[in-house]
Amino acid sequence: LVLNIDDRLFLIADWASMATISTRKSTLGLPFSNPWSISDGPSLEASSGTPYFYFTDMEMSVHDLHVKNKVR
């Protein structure tokens, strides 16, 4: 099994940051970033290399994504 640096990062990381552009009136248009719980599979053998983010619709970044579906 050969992994590139991006794949290895998801294997060892439990958290990542995702940035959106704020859609809230007080911070409209400004960048907003916060930590997210991530996973790419239950183990090295089952690792997909694709990050999965776990969140709720109550999270503020999700409100931003409903307005403008673009992240960094």
PDB file of N, CA, C and O in Angstrom:
ATOM      1  N   LEU A   1       0.853  -1.188   0.000  1.00  0.00           N
ATOM      2  CA  LEU A   1       0.000   0.000   0.000  1.00  0.00           C
ATOM      3  C   LEU A   1       0.889   1.237   0.000  1.00  0.00           C
ATOM      4  O   LEU A   1       1.697   1.432   0.890  1.00  0.00           O
ATOM      5  N   VAL A   2       0.754   2.068  -1.037  1.00  0.00           N
ATOM      6  CA  VAL A   2       1.524   3.311  -1.145  1.00  0.00           C
ATOM      7  C   VAL A   2       0.564   4.470  -0.977  1.00  0.00           C
ATOM      8  O   VAL A   2      -0.438   4.573  -1.667  1.00  0.00           O
ATOM      9  N   LEU A   3       0.880   5.349  -0.035  1.00  0.00           N
ATOM     10  CA  LEU A   3       0.025   6.493   0.247  1.00  0.00           C
ATOM     11  C   LEU A   3       0.750   7.785  -0.057  1.00  0.00           C
ATOM     12  O   LEU A   3       1.935   7.912   0.233  1.00  0.00           O
ATOM     13  N   ASN A   4       0.054   8.735  -0.659  1.00  0.00           N
ATOM     14  CA  ASN A   4       0.676  10.052  -0.839  1.00  0.00           C
ATOM     15  C   ASN A   4       0.460  10.864   0.432  1.00  0.00           C
ATOM     16  O   ASN A   4      -0.240  10.436   1.341  1.00  0.00           O
ATOM     17  N   ILE A   5       1.043  12.039   0.496  1.00  0.00           N
ATOM     18  CA  ILE A   5       1.001  12.836   1.724  1.00  0.00           C
ATOM     19  C   ILE A   5      -0.425  13.189   2.124  1.00  0.00           C
ATOM     20  O   ILE A   5      -0.774  13.184   3.291  1.00  0.00           O
ATOM     21  N   ASP A   6      -1.299  13.471   1.152  1.00  0.00           N
ATOM     22  CA  ASP A   6      -2.688  13.814   1.465  1.00  0.00           C
ATOM     23  C   ASP A   6      -3.404  12.635   2.115  1.00  0.00           C
ATOM     24  O   ASP A   6      -4.149  12.805   3.074  1.00  0.00           O
ATOM     25  N   ASP A   7      -3.195  11.421   1.591  1.00  0.00           N
ATOM     26  CA  ASP A   7      -3.818  10.233   2.169  1.00  0.00           C
ATOM     27  C   ASP A   7      -3.343  10.009   3.600  1.00  0.00           C
ATOM     28  O   ASP A   7      -4.132   9.701   4.484  1.00  0.00           O
ATOM     29  N   ARG A   8      -2.042  10.155   3.827  1.00  0.00           N
ATOM     30  CA  ARG A   8      -1.505   9.941   5.170  1.00  0.00           C
ATOM     31  C   ARG A   8      -2.059  10.964   6.153  1.00  0.00           C
ATOM     32  O   ARG A   8      -2.315  10.656   7.304  1.00  0.00           O
ATOM     33  N   LEU A   9      -2.246  12.188   5.691  1.00  0.00           N
ATOM     34  CA  LEU A   9      -2.781  13.229   6.553  1.00  0.00           C
ATOM     35  C   LEU A   9      -4.155  12.823   7.083  1.00  0.00           C
ATOM     36  O   LEU A   9      -4.434  12.950   8.267  1.00  0.00           O
ATOM     37  N   PHE A  10      -5.005  12.305   6.231  1.00  0.00           N
ATOM     38  CA  PHE A  10      -6.335  11.912   6.675  1.00  0.00           C
ATOM     39  C   PHE A  10      -6.305  10.669   7.553  1.00  0.00           C
ATOM     40  O   PHE A  10      -7.199  10.462   8.358  1.00  0.00           O
ATOM     41  N   LEU A  11      -5.278   9.863   7.417  1.00  0.00           N
ATOM     42  CA  LEU A  11      -5.157   8.686   8.281  1.00  0.00           C
ATOM     43  C   LEU A  11      -4.848   9.068   9.720  1.00  0.00           C
ATOM     44  O   LEU A  11      -5.318   8.427  10.650  1.00  0.00           O
ATOM     45  N   ILE A  12      -4.060  10.119   9.911  1.00  0.00           N
ATOM     46  CA  ILE A  12      -3.619  10.454  11.268  1.00  0.00           C
ATOM     47  C   ILE A  12      -4.377  11.620  11.888  1.00  0.00           C
ATOM     48  O   ILE A  12      -4.253  11.860  13.073  1.00  0.00           O
ATOM     49  N   ALA A  13      -5.166  12.344  11.099  1.00  0.00           N
ATOM     50  CA  ALA A  13      -5.873  13.519  11.615  1.00  0.00           C
ATOM     51  C   ALA A  13      -7.300  13.165  12.024  1.00  0.00           C
ATOM     52  O   ALA A  13      -7.972  12.399  11.346  1.00  0.00           O
ATOM     53  N   ASP A  14      -7.729  13.711  13.141  1.00  0.00           N
ATOM     54  CA  ASP A  14      -9.117  13.574  13.571  1.00  0.00           C
ATOM     55  C   ASP A  14      -9.891  14.866  13.341  1.00  0.00           C
ATOM     56  O   ASP A  14     -11.118  14.876  13.386  1.00  0.00           O
ATOM     57  N   TRP A  15      -9.142  15.952  13.127  1.00  0.00           N
ATOM     58  CA  TRP A  15      -9.749  17.260  12.977  1.00  0.00           C
ATOM     59  C   TRP A  15      -9.138  17.984  11.792  1.00  0.00           C
ATOM     60  O   TRP A  15      -7.976  17.788  11.468  1.00  0.00           O
ATOM     61  N   ALA A  16      -9.936  18.822  11.140  1.00  0.00           N
ATOM     62  CA  ALA A  16      -9.450  19.660  10.042  1.00  0.00           C
ATOM     63  C   ALA A  16     -10.190  20.986  10.107  1.00  0.00           C
ATOM     64  O   ALA A  16     -11.188  21.113  10.815  1.00  0.00           O
ATOM     65  N   SER A  17      -9.722  21.956   9.372  1.00  0.00           N
ATOM     66  CA  SER A  17     -10.379  23.254   9.330  1.00  0.00           C
ATOM     67  C   SER A  17     -10.951  23.469   7.942  1.00  0.00           C
ATOM     68  O   SER A  17     -10.335  23.099   6.938  1.00  0.00           O
ATOM     69  N   MET A  18     -12.145  24.044   7.888  1.00  0.00           N
ATOM     70  CA  MET A  18     -12.767  24.362   6.609  1.00  0.00           C
ATOM     71  C   MET A  18     -13.218  25.817   6.675  1.00  0.00           C
ATOM     72  O   MET A  18     -13.802  26.251   7.664  1.00  0.00           O
ATOM     73  N   ALA A  19     -12.929  26.583   5.626  1.00  0.00           N
ATOM     74  CA  ALA A  19     -13.274  27.999   5.608  1.00  0.00           C
ATOM     75  C   ALA A  19     -14.421  28.257   4.637  1.00  0.00           C
ATOM     76  O   ALA A  19     -14.494  27.664   3.566  1.00  0.00           O
ATOM     77  N   THR A  20     -15.306  29.148   5.046  1.00  0.00           N
ATOM     78  CA  THR A  20     -16.412  29.607   4.206  1.00  0.00           C
ATOM     79  C   THR A  20     -16.389  31.134   4.202  1.00  0.00           C
ATOM     80  O   THR A  20     -15.640  31.751   4.938  1.00  0.00           O
ATOM     81  N   ILE A  21     -17.228  31.720   3.373  1.00  0.00           N
ATOM     82  CA  ILE A  21     -17.432  33.169   3.390  1.00  0.00           C
ATOM     83  C   ILE A  21     -18.708  33.408   4.176  1.00  0.00           C
ATOM     84  O   ILE A  21     -19.764  32.870   3.852  1.00  0.00           O
ATOM     85  N   SER A  22     -18.624  34.225   5.201  1.00  0.00           N
ATOM     86  CA  SER A  22     -19.744  34.448   6.104  1.00  0.00           C
ATOM     87  C   SER A  22     -20.940  35.064   5.394  1.00  0.00           C
ATOM     88  O   SER A  22     -20.803  35.976   4.581  1.00  0.00           O
ATOM     89  N   THR A  23     -22.120  34.558   5.727  1.00  0.00           N
ATOM     90  CA  THR A  23     -23.372  35.111   5.206  1.00  0.00           C
ATOM     91  C   THR A  23     -24.186  35.765   6.319  1.00  0.00           C
ATOM     92  O   THR A  23     -25.312  36.197   6.085  1.00  0.00           O
ATOM     93  N   ARG A  24     -23.622  35.833   7.514  1.00  0.00           N
ATOM     94  CA  ARG A  24     -24.311  36.492   8.628  1.00  0.00           C
ATOM     95  C   ARG A  24     -24.167  38.005   8.510  1.00  0.00           C
ATOM     96  O   ARG A  24     -23.121  38.501   8.086  1.00  0.00           O
ATOM     97  N   LYS A  25     -25.208  38.722   8.878  1.00  0.00           N
ATOM     98  CA  LYS A  25     -25.249  40.174   8.694  1.00  0.00           C
ATOM     99  C   LYS A  25     -24.051  40.882   9.329  1.00  0.00           C
ATOM    100  O   LYS A  25     -23.443  41.756   8.713  1.00  0.00           O
ATOM    101  N   SER A  26     -23.661  40.501  10.533  1.00  0.00           N
ATOM    102  CA  SER A  26     -22.584  41.201  11.246  1.00  0.00           C
ATOM    103  C   SER A  26     -21.197  40.947  10.657  1.00  0.00           C
ATOM    104  O   SER A  26     -20.272  41.729  10.882  1.00  0.00           O
ATOM    105  N   THR A  27     -21.029  39.870   9.900  1.00  0.00           N
ATOM    106  CA  THR A  27     -19.715  39.521   9.327  1.00  0.00           C
ATOM    107  C   THR A  27     -19.825  39.202   7.834  1.00  0.00           C
ATOM    108  O   THR A  27     -18.987  38.498   7.292  1.00  0.00           O
ATOM    109  N   LEU A  28     -20.826  39.716   7.173  1.00  0.00           N
ATOM    110  CA  LEU A  28     -21.108  39.413   5.772  1.00  0.00           C
ATOM    111  C   LEU A  28     -19.890  39.605   4.881  1.00  0.00           C
ATOM    112  O   LEU A  28     -19.237  40.647   4.910  1.00  0.00           O
ATOM    113  N   GLY A  29     -19.555  38.556   4.126  1.00  0.00           N
ATOM    114  CA  GLY A  29     -18.461  38.619   3.163  1.00  0.00           C
ATOM    115  C   GLY A  29     -17.082  38.342   3.715  1.00  0.00           C
ATOM    116  O   GLY A  29     -16.120  38.262   2.960  1.00  0.00           O
ATOM    117  N   LEU A  30     -16.954  38.195   5.028  1.00  0.00           N
ATOM    118  CA  LEU A  30     -15.650  37.925   5.632  1.00  0.00           C
ATOM    119  C   LEU A  30     -15.377  36.424   5.701  1.00  0.00           C
ATOM    120  O   LEU A  30     -16.308  35.627   5.812  1.00  0.00           O
ATOM    121  N   PRO A  31     -14.106  36.021   5.641  1.00  0.00           N
ATOM    122  CA  PRO A  31     -13.797  34.600   5.778  1.00  0.00           C
ATOM    123  C   PRO A  31     -14.098  34.105   7.186  1.00  0.00           C
ATOM    124  O   PRO A  31     -13.932  34.841   8.162  1.00  0.00           O
ATOM    125  N   PHE A  32     -14.558  32.865   7.271  1.00  0.00           N
ATOM    126  CA  PHE A  32     -14.885  32.254   8.554  1.00  0.00           C
ATOM    127  C   PHE A  32     -14.390  30.817   8.518  1.00  0.00           C
ATOM    128  O   PHE A  32     -14.646  30.087   7.564  1.00  0.00           O
ATOM    129  N   SER A  33     -13.661  30.412   9.530  1.00  0.00           N
ATOM    130  CA  SER A  33     -13.113  29.056   9.569  1.00  0.00           C
ATOM    131  C   SER A  33     -13.283  28.486  10.967  1.00  0.00           C
ATOM    132  O   SER A  33     -13.196  29.214  11.959  1.00  0.00           O
ATOM    133  N   ASN A  34     -13.536  27.185  11.029  1.00  0.00           N
ATOM    134  CA  ASN A  34     -13.614  26.521  12.331  1.00  0.00           C
ATOM    135  C   ASN A  34     -13.238  25.050  12.188  1.00  0.00           C
ATOM    136  O   ASN A  34     -13.184  24.516  11.083  1.00  0.00           O
ATOM    137  N   PRO A  35     -12.922  24.381  13.288  1.00  0.00           N
ATOM    138  CA  PRO A  35     -12.506  22.974  13.225  1.00  0.00           C
ATOM    139  C   PRO A  35     -13.693  22.045  13.028  1.00  0.00           C
ATOM    140  O   PRO A  35     -14.806  22.324  13.485  1.00  0.00           O
ATOM    141  N   TRP A  36     -13.440  20.950  12.330  1.00  0.00           N
ATOM    142  CA  TRP A  36     -14.450  19.928  12.067  1.00  0.00           C
ATOM    143  C   TRP A  36     -13.865  18.560  12.388  1.00  0.00           C
ATOM    144  O   TRP A  36     -12.697  18.289  12.118  1.00  0.00           O
ATOM    145  N   SER A  37     -14.684  17.679  12.883  1.00  0.00           N
ATOM    146  CA  SER A  37     -14.300  16.287  13.070  1.00  0.00           C
ATOM    147  C   SER A  37     -14.314  15.609  11.704  1.00  0.00           C
ATOM    148  O   SER A  37     -15.264  15.779  10.936  1.00  0.00           O
ATOM    149  N   ILE A  38     -13.232  14.886  11.379  1.00  0.00           N
ATOM    150  CA  ILE A  38     -13.151  14.230  10.073  1.00  0.00           C
ATOM    151  C   ILE A  38     -12.765  12.765  10.220  1.00  0.00           C
ATOM    152  O   ILE A  38     -12.247  12.337  11.249  1.00  0.00           O
ATOM    153  N   SER A  39     -13.022  12.010   9.153  1.00  0.00           N
ATOM    154  CA  SER A  39     -12.595  10.621   9.067  1.00  0.00           C
ATOM    155  C   SER A  39     -12.493  10.249   7.595  1.00  0.00           C
ATOM    156  O   SER A  39     -13.155  10.839   6.751  1.00  0.00           O
ATOM    157  N   ASP A  40     -11.660   9.285   7.282  1.00  0.00           N
ATOM    158  CA  ASP A  40     -11.623   8.750   5.919  1.00  0.00           C
ATOM    159  C   ASP A  40     -11.802   7.235   5.932  1.00  0.00           C
ATOM    160  O   ASP A  40     -11.553   6.561   4.956  1.00  0.00           O
ATOM    161  N   GLY A  41     -12.248   6.715   7.056  1.00  0.00           N
ATOM    162  CA  GLY A  41     -12.500   5.283   7.196  1.00  0.00           C
ATOM    163  C   GLY A  41     -12.124   4.821   8.583  1.00  0.00           C
ATOM    164  O   GLY A  41     -11.463   5.532   9.330  1.00  0.00           O
ATOM    165  N   PRO A  42     -12.562   3.626   8.941  1.00  0.00           N
ATOM    166  CA  PRO A  42     -12.348   3.136  10.296  1.00  0.00           C
ATOM    167  C   PRO A  42     -10.926   2.663  10.598  1.00  0.00           C
ATOM    168  O   PRO A  42     -10.557   2.534  11.754  1.00  0.00           O
ATOM    169  N   SER A  43     -10.114   2.412   9.564  1.00  0.00           N
ATOM    170  CA  SER A  43      -8.768   1.882   9.800  1.00  0.00           C
ATOM    171  C   SER A  43      -7.893   2.124   8.581  1.00  0.00           C
ATOM    172  O   SER A  43      -8.383   2.529   7.521  1.00  0.00           O
ATOM    173  N   LEU A  44      -6.585   1.857   8.698  1.00  0.00           N
ATOM    174  CA  LEU A  44      -5.664   1.981   7.568  1.00  0.00           C
ATOM    175  C   LEU A  44      -6.112   1.109   6.401  1.00  0.00           C
ATOM    176  O   LEU A  44      -6.126   1.525   5.252  1.00  0.00           O
ATOM    177  N   GLU A  45      -6.538  -0.094   6.688  1.00  0.00           N
ATOM    178  CA  GLU A  45      -6.953  -1.014   5.632  1.00  0.00           C
ATOM    179  C   GLU A  45      -8.224  -0.551   4.929  1.00  0.00           C
ATOM    180  O   GLU A  45      -8.454  -0.860   3.766  1.00  0.00           O
ATOM    181  N   ALA A  46      -9.072   0.180   5.633  1.00  0.00           N
ATOM    182  CA  ALA A  46     -10.342   0.639   5.058  1.00  0.00           C
ATOM    183  C   ALA A  46     -10.308   2.131   4.724  1.00  0.00           C
ATOM    184  O   ALA A  46     -11.351   2.719   4.448  1.00  0.00           O
ATOM    185  N   SER A  47      -9.124   2.733   4.729  1.00  0.00           N
ATOM    186  CA  SER A  47      -9.003   4.155   4.455  1.00  0.00           C
ATOM    187  C   SER A  47      -9.338   4.452   2.996  1.00  0.00           C
ATOM    188  O   SER A  47      -8.898   3.756   2.087  1.00  0.00           O
ATOM    189  N   SER A  48     -10.130   5.491   2.773  1.00  0.00           N
ATOM    190  CA  SER A  48     -10.522   5.846   1.409  1.00  0.00           C
ATOM    191  C   SER A  48      -9.684   6.996   0.850  1.00  0.00           C
ATOM    192  O   SER A  48      -9.642   7.187  -0.363  1.00  0.00           O
ATOM    193  N   GLY A  49      -9.051   7.806   1.728  1.00  0.00           N
ATOM    194  CA  GLY A  49      -8.330   8.990   1.274  1.00  0.00           C
ATOM    195  C   GLY A  49      -9.265  10.162   1.015  1.00  0.00           C
ATOM    196  O   GLY A  49      -8.832  11.249   0.689  1.00  0.00           O
ATOM    197  N   THR A  50     -10.560   9.930   1.142  1.00  0.00           N
ATOM    198  CA  THR A  50     -11.566  10.979   0.982  1.00  0.00           C
ATOM    199  C   THR A  50     -12.054  11.401   2.360  1.00  0.00           C
ATOM    200  O   THR A  50     -12.556  10.566   3.109  1.00  0.00           O
ATOM    201  N   PRO A  51     -11.911  12.677   2.695  1.00  0.00           N
ATOM    202  CA  PRO A  51     -12.344  13.103   4.030  1.00  0.00           C
ATOM    203  C   PRO A  51     -13.869  13.198   4.126  1.00  0.00           C
ATOM    204  O   PRO A  51     -14.536  13.635   3.197  1.00  0.00           O
ATOM    205  N   TYR A  52     -14.382  12.763   5.244  1.00  0.00           N
ATOM    206  CA  TYR A  52     -15.797  12.915   5.573  1.00  0.00           C
ATOM    207  C   TYR A  52     -15.871  13.839   6.773  1.00  0.00           C
ATOM    208  O   TYR A  52     -15.186  13.635   7.763  1.00  0.00           O
ATOM    209  N   PHE A  53     -16.707  14.867   6.666  1.00  0.00           N
ATOM    210  CA  PHE A  53     -16.883  15.838   7.731  1.00  0.00           C
ATOM    211  C   PHE A  53     -18.183  15.542   8.455  1.00  0.00           C
ATOM    212  O   PHE A  53     -19.210  15.314   7.821  1.00  0.00           O
ATOM    213  N   TYR A  54     -18.154  15.560   9.766  1.00  0.00           N
ATOM    214  CA  TYR A  54     -19.341  15.323  10.579  1.00  0.00           C
ATOM    215  C   TYR A  54     -19.813  16.644  11.171  1.00  0.00           C
ATOM    216  O   TYR A  54     -19.057  17.307  11.872  1.00  0.00           O
ATOM    217  N   PHE A  55     -21.038  17.035  10.846  1.00  0.00           N
ATOM    218  CA  PHE A  55     -21.559  18.289  11.353  1.00  0.00           C
ATOM    219  C   PHE A  55     -23.076  18.258  11.401  1.00  0.00           C
ATOM    220  O   PHE A  55     -23.708  17.334  10.909  1.00  0.00           O
ATOM    221  N   THR A  56     -23.643  19.308  11.973  1.00  0.00           N
ATOM    222  CA  THR A  56     -25.082  19.457  12.097  1.00  0.00           C
ATOM    223  C   THR A  56     -25.535  20.705  11.345  1.00  0.00           C
ATOM    224  O   THR A  56     -24.739  21.631  11.137  1.00  0.00           O
ATOM    225  N   ASP A  57     -26.786  20.747  10.934  1.00  0.00           N
ATOM    226  CA  ASP A  57     -27.326  21.932  10.258  1.00  0.00           C
ATOM    227  C   ASP A  57     -27.356  23.154  11.164  1.00  0.00           C
ATOM    228  O   ASP A  57     -27.536  24.274  10.696  1.00  0.00           O
ATOM    229  N   MET A  58     -27.178  22.961  12.458  1.00  0.00           N
ATOM    230  CA  MET A  58     -27.155  24.091  13.390  1.00  0.00           C
ATOM    231  C   MET A  58     -25.817  24.828  13.379  1.00  0.00           C
ATOM    232  O   MET A  58     -25.703  25.928  13.897  1.00  0.00           O
ATOM    233  N   GLU A  59     -24.780  24.235  12.784  1.00  0.00           N
ATOM    234  CA  GLU A  59     -23.444  24.830  12.751  1.00  0.00           C
ATOM    235  C   GLU A  59     -23.445  26.027  11.804  1.00  0.00           C
ATOM    236  O   GLU A  59     -24.035  25.981  10.721  1.00  0.00           O
ATOM    237  N   MET A  60     -22.791  27.118  12.195  1.00  0.00           N
ATOM    238  CA  MET A  60     -22.831  28.358  11.421  1.00  0.00           C
ATOM    239  C   MET A  60     -22.249  28.225  10.011  1.00  0.00           C
ATOM    240  O   MET A  60     -22.754  28.835   9.074  1.00  0.00           O
ATOM    241  N   SER A  61     -21.205  27.432   9.832  1.00  0.00           N
ATOM    242  CA  SER A  61     -20.644  27.259   8.492  1.00  0.00           C
ATOM    243  C   SER A  61     -21.633  26.590   7.548  1.00  0.00           C
ATOM    244  O   SER A  61     -21.619  26.840   6.345  1.00  0.00           O
ATOM    245  N   VAL A  62     -22.488  25.748   8.087  1.00  0.00           N
ATOM    246  CA  VAL A  62     -23.500  25.084   7.262  1.00  0.00           C
ATOM    247  C   VAL A  62     -24.495  26.123   6.733  1.00  0.00           C
ATOM    248  O   VAL A  62     -24.915  26.055   5.579  1.00  0.00           O
ATOM    249  N   HIS A  63     -24.814  27.119   7.546  1.00  0.00           N
ATOM    250  CA  HIS A  63     -25.675  28.212   7.069  1.00  0.00           C
ATOM    251  C   HIS A  63     -25.001  28.911   5.895  1.00  0.00           C
ATOM    252  O   HIS A  63     -25.666  29.215   4.892  1.00  0.00           O
ATOM    253  N   ASP A  64     -23.693  29.167   6.006  1.00  0.00           N
ATOM    254  CA  ASP A  64     -22.951  29.800   4.913  1.00  0.00           C
ATOM    255  C   ASP A  64     -22.995  28.930   3.658  1.00  0.00           C
ATOM    256  O   ASP A  64     -23.190  29.434   2.549  1.00  0.00           O
ATOM    257  N   LEU A  65     -22.829  27.626   3.819  1.00  0.00           N
ATOM    258  CA  LEU A  65     -22.809  26.710   2.672  1.00  0.00           C
ATOM    259  C   LEU A  65     -24.167  26.630   1.973  1.00  0.00           C
ATOM    260  O   LEU A  65     -24.231  26.423   0.765  1.00  0.00           O
ATOM    261  N   HIS A  66     -25.248  26.808   2.705  1.00  0.00           N
ATOM    262  CA  HIS A  66     -26.574  26.807   2.084  1.00  0.00           C
ATOM    263  C   HIS A  66     -26.759  28.022   1.168  1.00  0.00           C
ATOM    264  O   HIS A  66     -27.474  27.949   0.179  1.00  0.00           O
ATOM    265  N   VAL A  67     -26.083  29.130   1.491  1.00  0.00           N
ATOM    266  CA  VAL A  67     -26.183  30.341   0.692  1.00  0.00           C
ATOM    267  C   VAL A  67     -25.179  30.305  -0.466  1.00  0.00           C
ATOM    268  O   VAL A  67     -25.506  30.611  -1.599  1.00  0.00           O
ATOM    269  N   LYS A  68     -23.935  29.928  -0.164  1.00  0.00           N
ATOM    270  CA  LYS A  68     -22.874  29.868  -1.172  1.00  0.00           C
ATOM    271  C   LYS A  68     -22.075  28.604  -0.955  1.00  0.00           C
ATOM    272  O   LYS A  68     -21.255  28.528  -0.040  1.00  0.00           O
ATOM    273  N   ASN A  69     -22.289  27.624  -1.787  1.00  0.00           N
ATOM    274  CA  ASN A  69     -21.692  26.294  -1.629  1.00  0.00           C
ATOM    275  C   ASN A  69     -20.242  26.300  -2.140  1.00  0.00           C
ATOM    276  O   ASN A  69     -19.932  25.708  -3.173  1.00  0.00           O
ATOM    277  N   LYS A  70     -19.367  27.003  -1.420  1.00  0.00           N
ATOM    278  CA  LYS A  70     -17.952  27.084  -1.795  1.00  0.00           C
ATOM    279  C   LYS A  70     -17.114  27.079  -0.525  1.00  0.00           C
ATOM    280  O   LYS A  70     -17.375  27.839   0.395  1.00  0.00           O
ATOM    281  N   VAL A  71     -16.110  26.210  -0.478  1.00  0.00           N
ATOM    282  CA  VAL A  71     -15.246  26.110   0.699  1.00  0.00           C
ATOM    283  C   VAL A  71     -13.790  26.117   0.265  1.00  0.00           C
ATOM    284  O   VAL A  71     -13.462  25.862  -0.880  1.00  0.00           O
ATOM    285  N   ARG A  72     -12.918  26.364   1.243  1.00  0.00           N
ATOM    286  CA  ARG A  72     -11.460  26.305   1.036  1.00  0.00           C
ATOM    287  C   ARG A  72     -10.859  25.500   2.148  1.00  0.00           C
ATOM    288  O   ARG A  72     -11.276  25.491   3.231  1.00  0.00           O
TER     289      ARG A  72
END
